[in-house]
Amino acid sequence: MSPSSAASSRRQRRGRSLLSHHRLLLLISFVAAACFFAVQLWAVAIVGSKTTSSRDSNLRLPPHNHYVKRRSKPAALKFSPACHPHYRVAIPSDTTGNTTWSTSIPFNRIYFYHVRKAGGTMLRKFLKKVALTHNIHLEIQEGKYAREEIGSRPGTMYVTNLRDPVERSISHFKYEGRWDCRQMIKNATHYIPSLQNAKKFEDWDQTGGFIASRCDEPFSFHECAVNCYIQSFSGQGCTQDDWKTQFTLAQEKLFRYNLIFVYERFKDLNYVKAIEQFFGVEKAFNQESNYWCGPESKEANKLYPLTTKFEAIMKLENKNAMDKRFYKEAVITVR
Protein backbone atom coordinates (compact mmCIF):
# COMPACT_ATOMS: atom_id res chain seq x y z
CA MET A 1 0.00 0.00 0.00
CA SER A 2 1.34 3.42 -0.98
CA PRO A 3 1.96 6.09 1.70
CA SER A 4 -0.89 8.18 0.37
CA SER A 5 -3.31 5.23 0.53
CA ALA A 6 -2.26 4.42 4.10
CA ALA A 7 -2.81 8.02 5.19
CA SER A 8 -6.23 8.03 3.56
CA SER A 9 -7.16 4.81 5.35
CA ARG A 10 -6.09 6.25 8.71
CA ARG A 11 -8.20 9.38 8.09
CA GLN A 12 -11.22 7.23 7.26
CA ARG A 13 -10.82 5.12 10.43
CA ARG A 14 -10.38 8.29 12.51
CA GLY A 15 -13.50 9.75 10.92
CA ARG A 16 -15.51 6.61 11.63
CA SER A 17 -14.20 6.64 15.24
CA LEU A 18 -15.20 10.29 15.73
CA LEU A 19 -18.62 9.57 14.20
CA SER A 20 -19.13 6.61 16.53
CA HIS A 21 -18.03 8.71 19.50
CA HIS A 22 -20.42 11.47 18.46
CA ARG A 23 -23.28 8.99 18.10
CA LEU A 24 -22.46 7.55 21.54
CA LEU A 25 -22.59 11.04 23.08
CA LEU A 26 -25.94 11.65 21.40
CA LEU A 27 -27.25 8.32 22.68
CA ILE A 28 -26.08 9.08 26.23
CA SER A 29 -27.67 12.52 26.07
CA PHE A 30 -30.92 11.04 24.82
CA VAL A 31 -30.99 8.40 27.57
CA ALA A 32 -30.19 11.00 30.23
CA ALA A 33 -32.96 13.25 28.95
CA ALA A 34 -35.40 10.35 28.87
CA CYS A 35 -34.50 9.40 32.43
CA PHE A 36 -34.86 13.00 33.56
CA PHE A 37 -38.33 13.33 32.08
CA ALA A 38 -39.32 9.91 33.41
CA VAL A 39 -38.32 11.00 36.92
CA GLN A 40 -40.24 14.22 36.47
CA LEU A 41 -43.33 12.34 35.36
CA TRP A 42 -42.97 9.97 38.33
CA ALA A 43 -42.69 12.91 40.73
CA VAL A 44 -45.75 14.54 39.21
CA ALA A 45 -47.65 11.29 39.48
CA ILE A 46 -46.67 10.89 43.14
CA VAL A 47 -47.28 14.47 44.19
CA GLY A 48 -50.27 14.80 41.93
CA SER A 49 -49.48 18.40 41.05
CA LYS A 50 -51.24 19.05 37.76
CA THR A 51 -51.31 22.82 38.10
CA THR A 52 -49.47 25.56 39.91
CA SER A 53 -52.57 27.68 40.24
CA SER A 54 -53.33 28.46 43.90
CA ARG A 55 -57.00 28.44 43.01
CA ASP A 56 -56.74 24.83 41.85
CA SER A 57 -54.28 23.45 44.38
CA ASN A 58 -55.14 20.61 46.74
CA LEU A 59 -53.33 18.78 49.48
CA ARG A 60 -51.29 16.39 47.36
CA LEU A 61 -48.28 15.33 49.39
CA PRO A 62 -45.22 13.21 48.54
CA PRO A 63 -44.69 9.99 50.48
CA HIS A 64 -42.06 10.62 53.17
CA ASN A 65 -41.02 7.01 53.62
CA HIS A 66 -39.28 7.62 56.92
CA TYR A 67 -42.49 8.75 58.55
CA VAL A 68 -45.36 7.45 56.44
CA LYS A 69 -46.57 3.95 55.67
CA ARG A 70 -48.71 3.79 52.53
CA ARG A 71 -50.43 0.52 53.23
CA SER A 72 -52.99 -1.26 51.13
CA LYS A 73 -55.46 -1.81 53.96
CA PRO A 74 -55.51 1.17 56.37
CA ALA A 75 -58.48 -0.36 58.19
CA ALA A 76 -56.41 -3.27 59.49
CA LEU A 77 -56.24 -2.98 63.27
CA LYS A 78 -52.59 -4.04 63.39
CA PHE A 79 -51.67 -0.56 62.13
CA SER A 80 -52.38 2.65 64.01
CA PRO A 81 -52.39 6.02 62.23
CA ALA A 82 -50.51 7.41 65.22
CA CYS A 83 -47.50 5.31 64.24
CA HIS A 84 -48.31 4.87 60.54
CA PRO A 85 -50.07 7.97 59.16
CA HIS A 86 -51.00 7.75 55.49
CA TYR A 87 -52.23 9.76 52.51
CA ARG A 88 -54.87 7.33 51.28
CA VAL A 89 -58.31 8.82 50.71
CA ALA A 90 -61.36 6.98 52.00
CA ILE A 91 -64.26 6.91 49.57
CA PRO A 92 -67.91 6.04 50.27
CA SER A 93 -68.54 2.49 51.40
CA ASP A 94 -69.70 -0.05 48.85
CA THR A 95 -72.77 -2.27 49.16
CA THR A 96 -70.87 -4.67 51.41
CA GLY A 97 -70.25 -1.95 53.97
CA ASN A 98 -66.49 -1.92 53.38
CA THR A 99 -64.54 1.32 53.01
CA THR A 100 -62.44 1.54 49.87
CA TRP A 101 -59.28 3.62 49.53
CA SER A 102 -57.61 5.62 46.80
CA THR A 103 -54.12 7.02 46.25
CA SER A 104 -55.10 9.04 43.17
CA ILE A 105 -57.80 11.28 44.64
CA PRO A 106 -56.36 14.53 46.08
CA PHE A 107 -57.33 15.87 49.48
CA ASN A 108 -59.60 18.90 49.36
CA ARG A 109 -60.71 18.89 52.99
CA ILE A 110 -59.40 18.14 56.50
CA TYR A 111 -61.74 16.89 59.21
CA PHE A 112 -60.28 17.43 62.68
CA TYR A 113 -62.04 15.83 65.62
CA HIS A 114 -60.82 17.96 68.52
CA VAL A 115 -60.43 15.91 71.70
CA ARG A 116 -60.59 18.33 74.61
CA LYS A 117 -57.55 18.98 76.80
CA ALA A 118 -55.10 17.19 74.52
CA GLY A 119 -53.41 20.08 72.71
CA GLY A 120 -56.35 20.66 70.40
CA THR A 121 -56.28 24.46 70.45
CA MET A 122 -52.69 24.54 69.20
CA LEU A 123 -53.60 21.94 66.57
CA ARG A 124 -56.46 24.11 65.36
CA LYS A 125 -53.99 26.91 64.68
CA PHE A 126 -51.57 24.52 62.98
CA LEU A 127 -54.23 22.95 60.75
CA LYS A 128 -55.56 26.36 59.77
CA LYS A 129 -52.12 27.14 58.36
CA VAL A 130 -52.06 23.77 56.59
CA ALA A 131 -55.46 24.47 55.03
CA LEU A 132 -54.41 27.97 54.00
CA THR A 133 -51.14 26.72 52.52
CA HIS A 134 -52.84 24.05 50.40
CA ASN A 135 -56.03 26.01 49.71
CA ILE A 136 -58.34 23.36 51.14
CA HIS A 137 -61.25 23.37 53.58
CA LEU A 138 -60.78 22.68 57.28
CA GLU A 139 -63.69 21.41 59.36
CA ILE A 140 -63.31 21.20 63.14
CA GLN A 141 -65.64 19.34 65.44
CA GLU A 142 -65.53 19.67 69.21
CA GLY A 143 -67.94 19.06 72.06
CA LYS A 144 -69.87 16.20 70.47
CA TYR A 145 -68.86 12.69 69.49
CA ALA A 146 -66.91 12.02 66.27
CA ARG A 147 -70.01 12.02 64.10
CA GLU A 148 -68.60 11.94 60.59
CA GLU A 149 -68.32 8.49 59.07
CA ILE A 150 -65.00 7.79 57.38
CA GLY A 151 -65.42 8.08 53.63
CA SER A 152 -68.75 9.91 53.74
CA ARG A 153 -67.03 12.99 52.27
CA PRO A 154 -64.61 12.07 49.45
CA GLY A 155 -61.26 13.85 49.44
CA THR A 156 -61.15 14.19 53.23
CA MET A 157 -58.14 13.70 55.48
CA TYR A 158 -59.28 12.57 58.94
CA VAL A 159 -57.15 13.61 61.91
CA THR A 160 -57.62 13.68 65.68
CA ASN A 161 -55.58 13.98 68.87
CA LEU A 162 -55.02 11.79 71.93
CA ARG A 163 -53.40 12.11 75.34
CA ASP A 164 -52.97 9.76 78.28
CA PRO A 165 -56.61 9.44 79.38
CA VAL A 166 -56.03 9.98 83.11
CA GLU A 167 -53.75 12.98 82.52
CA ARG A 168 -56.33 14.36 80.12
CA SER A 169 -59.11 13.83 82.67
CA ILE A 170 -57.18 15.65 85.41
CA SER A 171 -56.44 18.53 83.05
CA HIS A 172 -60.12 18.70 82.11
CA PHE A 173 -61.08 18.89 85.78
CA LYS A 174 -58.63 21.71 86.45
CA TYR A 175 -59.76 23.62 83.38
CA GLU A 176 -63.52 23.30 83.54
CA GLY A 177 -64.58 20.98 86.34
CA ARG A 178 -63.02 22.55 89.40
CA TRP A 179 -64.65 25.93 88.86
CA ASP A 180 -67.36 27.05 86.48
CA CYS A 181 -65.62 28.56 83.47
CA ARG A 182 -68.71 30.35 82.26
CA GLN A 183 -69.10 32.05 85.60
CA MET A 184 -65.45 33.09 85.62
CA ILE A 185 -65.93 34.70 82.21
CA LYS A 186 -69.44 36.17 82.37
CA ASN A 187 -69.73 36.88 86.08
CA ALA A 188 -66.15 37.72 86.94
CA THR A 189 -67.02 40.49 89.41
CA HIS A 190 -69.17 38.22 91.58
CA TYR A 191 -67.78 34.73 90.96
CA ILE A 192 -64.32 34.63 92.52
CA PRO A 193 -62.61 31.19 92.47
CA SER A 194 -61.69 29.97 95.95
CA LEU A 195 -61.25 26.77 97.91
CA GLN A 196 -64.76 27.25 99.24
CA ASN A 197 -66.50 27.19 95.83
CA ALA A 198 -64.12 24.67 94.23
CA LYS A 199 -65.59 21.27 93.43
CA LYS A 200 -63.92 18.15 94.80
CA PHE A 201 -61.61 16.12 92.61
CA GLU A 202 -62.80 12.95 94.35
CA ASP A 203 -66.25 13.52 92.79
CA TRP A 204 -64.81 13.75 89.26
CA ASP A 205 -65.23 10.05 88.48
CA GLN A 206 -68.16 9.66 86.08
CA THR A 207 -68.53 9.26 82.32
CA GLY A 208 -70.02 12.75 82.22
CA GLY A 209 -67.61 14.31 84.69
CA PHE A 210 -69.56 14.57 87.93
CA ILE A 211 -72.55 12.68 86.56
CA ALA A 212 -73.10 9.71 84.26
CA SER A 213 -73.51 10.27 80.53
CA ARG A 214 -77.04 10.02 79.23
CA CYS A 215 -78.08 6.77 77.61
CA ASP A 216 -80.98 8.11 75.55
CA GLU A 217 -78.89 10.35 73.29
CA PRO A 218 -75.45 10.33 71.59
CA PHE A 219 -72.44 11.19 73.74
CA SER A 220 -71.70 14.88 74.20
CA PHE A 221 -68.10 15.73 75.09
CA HIS A 222 -68.73 18.71 77.36
CA GLU A 223 -67.47 17.29 80.64
CA CYS A 224 -65.99 13.81 80.87
CA ALA A 225 -63.81 11.99 83.39
CA VAL A 226 -64.10 8.30 82.51
CA ASN A 227 -63.72 6.42 79.19
CA CYS A 228 -64.00 9.61 77.19
CA TYR A 229 -62.24 8.26 74.09
CA ILE A 230 -64.45 5.21 73.80
CA GLN A 231 -67.54 7.38 74.17
CA SER A 232 -66.23 9.96 71.68
CA PHE A 233 -65.45 7.55 68.86
CA SER A 234 -68.34 5.14 69.40
CA GLY A 235 -70.90 7.89 70.06
CA GLN A 236 -72.34 5.89 72.95
CA GLY A 237 -72.29 7.07 76.56
CA CYS A 238 -73.59 3.86 78.14
CA THR A 239 -72.67 0.19 78.04
CA GLN A 240 -74.19 -3.17 78.85
CA ASP A 241 -71.02 -5.27 78.50
CA ASP A 242 -68.32 -3.33 80.36
CA TRP A 243 -67.55 -1.14 77.32
CA LYS A 244 -66.50 -4.04 75.08
CA THR A 245 -68.94 -3.18 72.29
CA GLN A 246 -68.14 0.53 72.48
CA PHE A 247 -64.40 -0.21 72.53
CA THR A 248 -64.64 -2.17 69.28
CA LEU A 249 -66.75 0.48 67.56
CA ALA A 250 -64.44 3.26 68.68
CA GLN A 251 -61.25 1.49 67.64
CA GLU A 252 -62.62 0.53 64.22
CA LYS A 253 -63.38 4.17 63.54
CA LEU A 254 -60.16 5.58 64.99
CA PHE A 255 -57.91 3.21 63.06
CA ARG A 256 -59.40 4.42 59.79
CA TYR A 257 -58.23 7.98 60.42
CA ASN A 258 -55.25 9.28 58.44
CA LEU A 259 -53.31 10.58 61.42
CA ILE A 260 -53.49 10.75 65.22
CA PHE A 261 -51.60 13.56 66.96
CA VAL A 262 -50.03 12.31 70.21
CA TYR A 263 -49.89 14.99 72.91
CA GLU A 264 -46.98 13.42 74.80
CA ARG A 265 -44.73 13.76 71.72
CA PHE A 266 -45.32 17.45 71.02
CA LYS A 267 -41.97 18.43 72.55
CA ASP A 268 -40.04 15.84 70.54
CA LEU A 269 -38.25 17.79 67.79
CA ASN A 270 -38.08 14.76 65.51
CA TYR A 271 -41.82 14.23 65.91
CA VAL A 272 -42.52 17.90 65.18
CA LYS A 273 -40.34 17.73 62.06
CA ALA A 274 -42.14 14.61 60.87
CA ILE A 275 -45.56 16.22 61.41
CA GLU A 276 -44.60 19.38 59.52
CA GLN A 277 -43.09 17.31 56.72
CA PHE A 278 -46.21 15.17 56.52
CA PHE A 279 -48.40 18.26 56.03
CA GLY A 280 -45.94 20.19 53.86
CA VAL A 281 -45.53 23.23 56.12
CA GLU A 282 -42.63 24.61 58.13
CA LYS A 283 -42.32 26.20 61.57
CA ALA A 284 -46.04 25.98 62.20
CA PHE A 285 -46.33 23.37 64.94
CA ASN A 286 -46.37 24.16 68.68
CA GLN A 287 -47.18 27.83 68.09
CA GLU A 288 -48.55 29.59 71.15
CA SER A 289 -52.33 29.79 71.15
CA ASN A 290 -54.96 31.15 73.50
CA TYR A 291 -58.15 29.34 74.34
CA TRP A 292 -61.41 30.32 75.97
CA CYS A 293 -61.20 30.52 79.78
CA GLY A 294 -57.55 29.48 79.67
CA PRO A 295 -56.01 32.47 81.48
CA GLU A 296 -58.78 32.47 84.11
CA SER A 297 -58.52 28.77 84.95
CA LYS A 298 -54.71 28.87 84.95
CA GLU A 299 -54.71 31.81 87.35
CA ALA A 300 -57.21 30.14 89.66
CA ASN A 301 -55.20 26.90 89.76
CA LYS A 302 -52.03 28.88 90.34
CA LEU A 303 -53.58 30.58 93.37
CA TYR A 304 -55.00 27.30 94.68
CA PRO A 305 -52.87 24.37 93.44
CA LEU A 306 -54.73 21.11 93.13
CA THR A 307 -53.77 18.44 95.64
CA THR A 308 -54.93 14.93 94.90
CA LYS A 309 -55.09 11.86 97.10
CA PHE A 310 -53.49 8.63 95.92
CA GLU A 311 -56.79 6.80 96.33
CA ALA A 312 -58.58 9.27 94.05
CA ILE A 313 -55.96 8.89 91.33
CA MET A 314 -56.09 5.10 91.54
CA LYS A 315 -59.88 5.16 91.35
CA LEU A 316 -59.66 7.27 88.17
CA GLU A 317 -57.03 4.91 86.77
CA ASN A 318 -59.20 1.86 87.42
CA LYS A 319 -62.35 3.42 86.00
CA ASN A 320 -60.43 4.41 82.87
CA ALA A 321 -59.04 0.91 82.30
CA MET A 322 -60.71 0.52 78.90
CA ASP A 323 -59.67 3.99 77.78
CA LYS A 324 -56.11 3.27 78.92
CA ARG A 325 -56.10 0.15 76.76
CA PHE A 326 -57.63 2.12 73.87
CA TYR A 327 -54.91 4.76 74.18
CA LYS A 328 -52.09 2.23 74.51
CA GLU A 329 -53.12 0.25 71.44
CA ALA A 330 -53.43 3.48 69.45
CA VAL A 331 -50.26 5.35 70.32
CA ILE A 332 -47.83 3.18 72.28
CA THR A 333 -47.97 -0.31 70.80
CA VAL A 334 -46.07 -0.31 67.48
CA ARG A 335 -46.79 -3.48 65.58
PDB file of C-alpha atoms in Angstrom, residues 30-49:
ATOM      1  CA  PHE A  30     -30.919  11.042  24.816  1.00  0.00           C
ATOM      2  CA  VAL A  31     -30.994   8.398  27.568  1.00  0.00           C
ATOM      3  CA  ALA A  32     -30.186  10.996  30.226  1.00  0.00           C
ATOM      4  CA  ALA A  33     -32.963  13.254  28.951  1.00  0.00           C
ATOM      5  CA  ALA A  34     -35.403  10.353  28.868  1.00  0.00           C
ATOM      6  CA  CYS A  35     -34.495   9.397  32.425  1.00  0.00           C
ATOM      7  CA  PHE A  36     -34.860  12.996  33.562  1.00  0.00           C
ATOM      8  CA  PHE A  37     -38.329  13.332  32.076  1.00  0.00           C
ATOM      9  CA  ALA A  38     -39.316   9.910  33.411  1.00  0.00           C
ATOM     10  CA  VAL A  39     -38.320  10.999  36.916  1.00  0.00           C
ATOM     11  CA  GLN A  40     -40.241  14.222  36.474  1.00  0.00           C
ATOM     12  CA  LEU A  41     -43.328  12.337  35.360  1.00  0.00           C
ATOM     13  CA  TRP A  42     -42.970   9.967  38.328  1.00  0.00           C
ATOM     14  CA  ALA A  43     -42.692  12.908  40.726  1.00  0.00           C
ATOM     15  CA  VAL A  44     -45.751  14.544  39.206  1.00  0.00           C
ATOM     16  CA  ALA A  45     -47.654  11.293  39.484  1.00  0.00           C
ATOM     17  CA  ILE A  46     -46.665  10.888  43.136  1.00  0.00           C
ATOM     18  CA  VAL A  47     -47.276  14.466  44.190  1.00  0.00           C
ATOM     19  CA  GLY A  48     -50.271  14.802  41.927  1.00  0.00           C
ATOM     20  CA  SER A  49     -49.476  18.403  41.049  1.00  0.00           C
TER      21      SER A  49
END
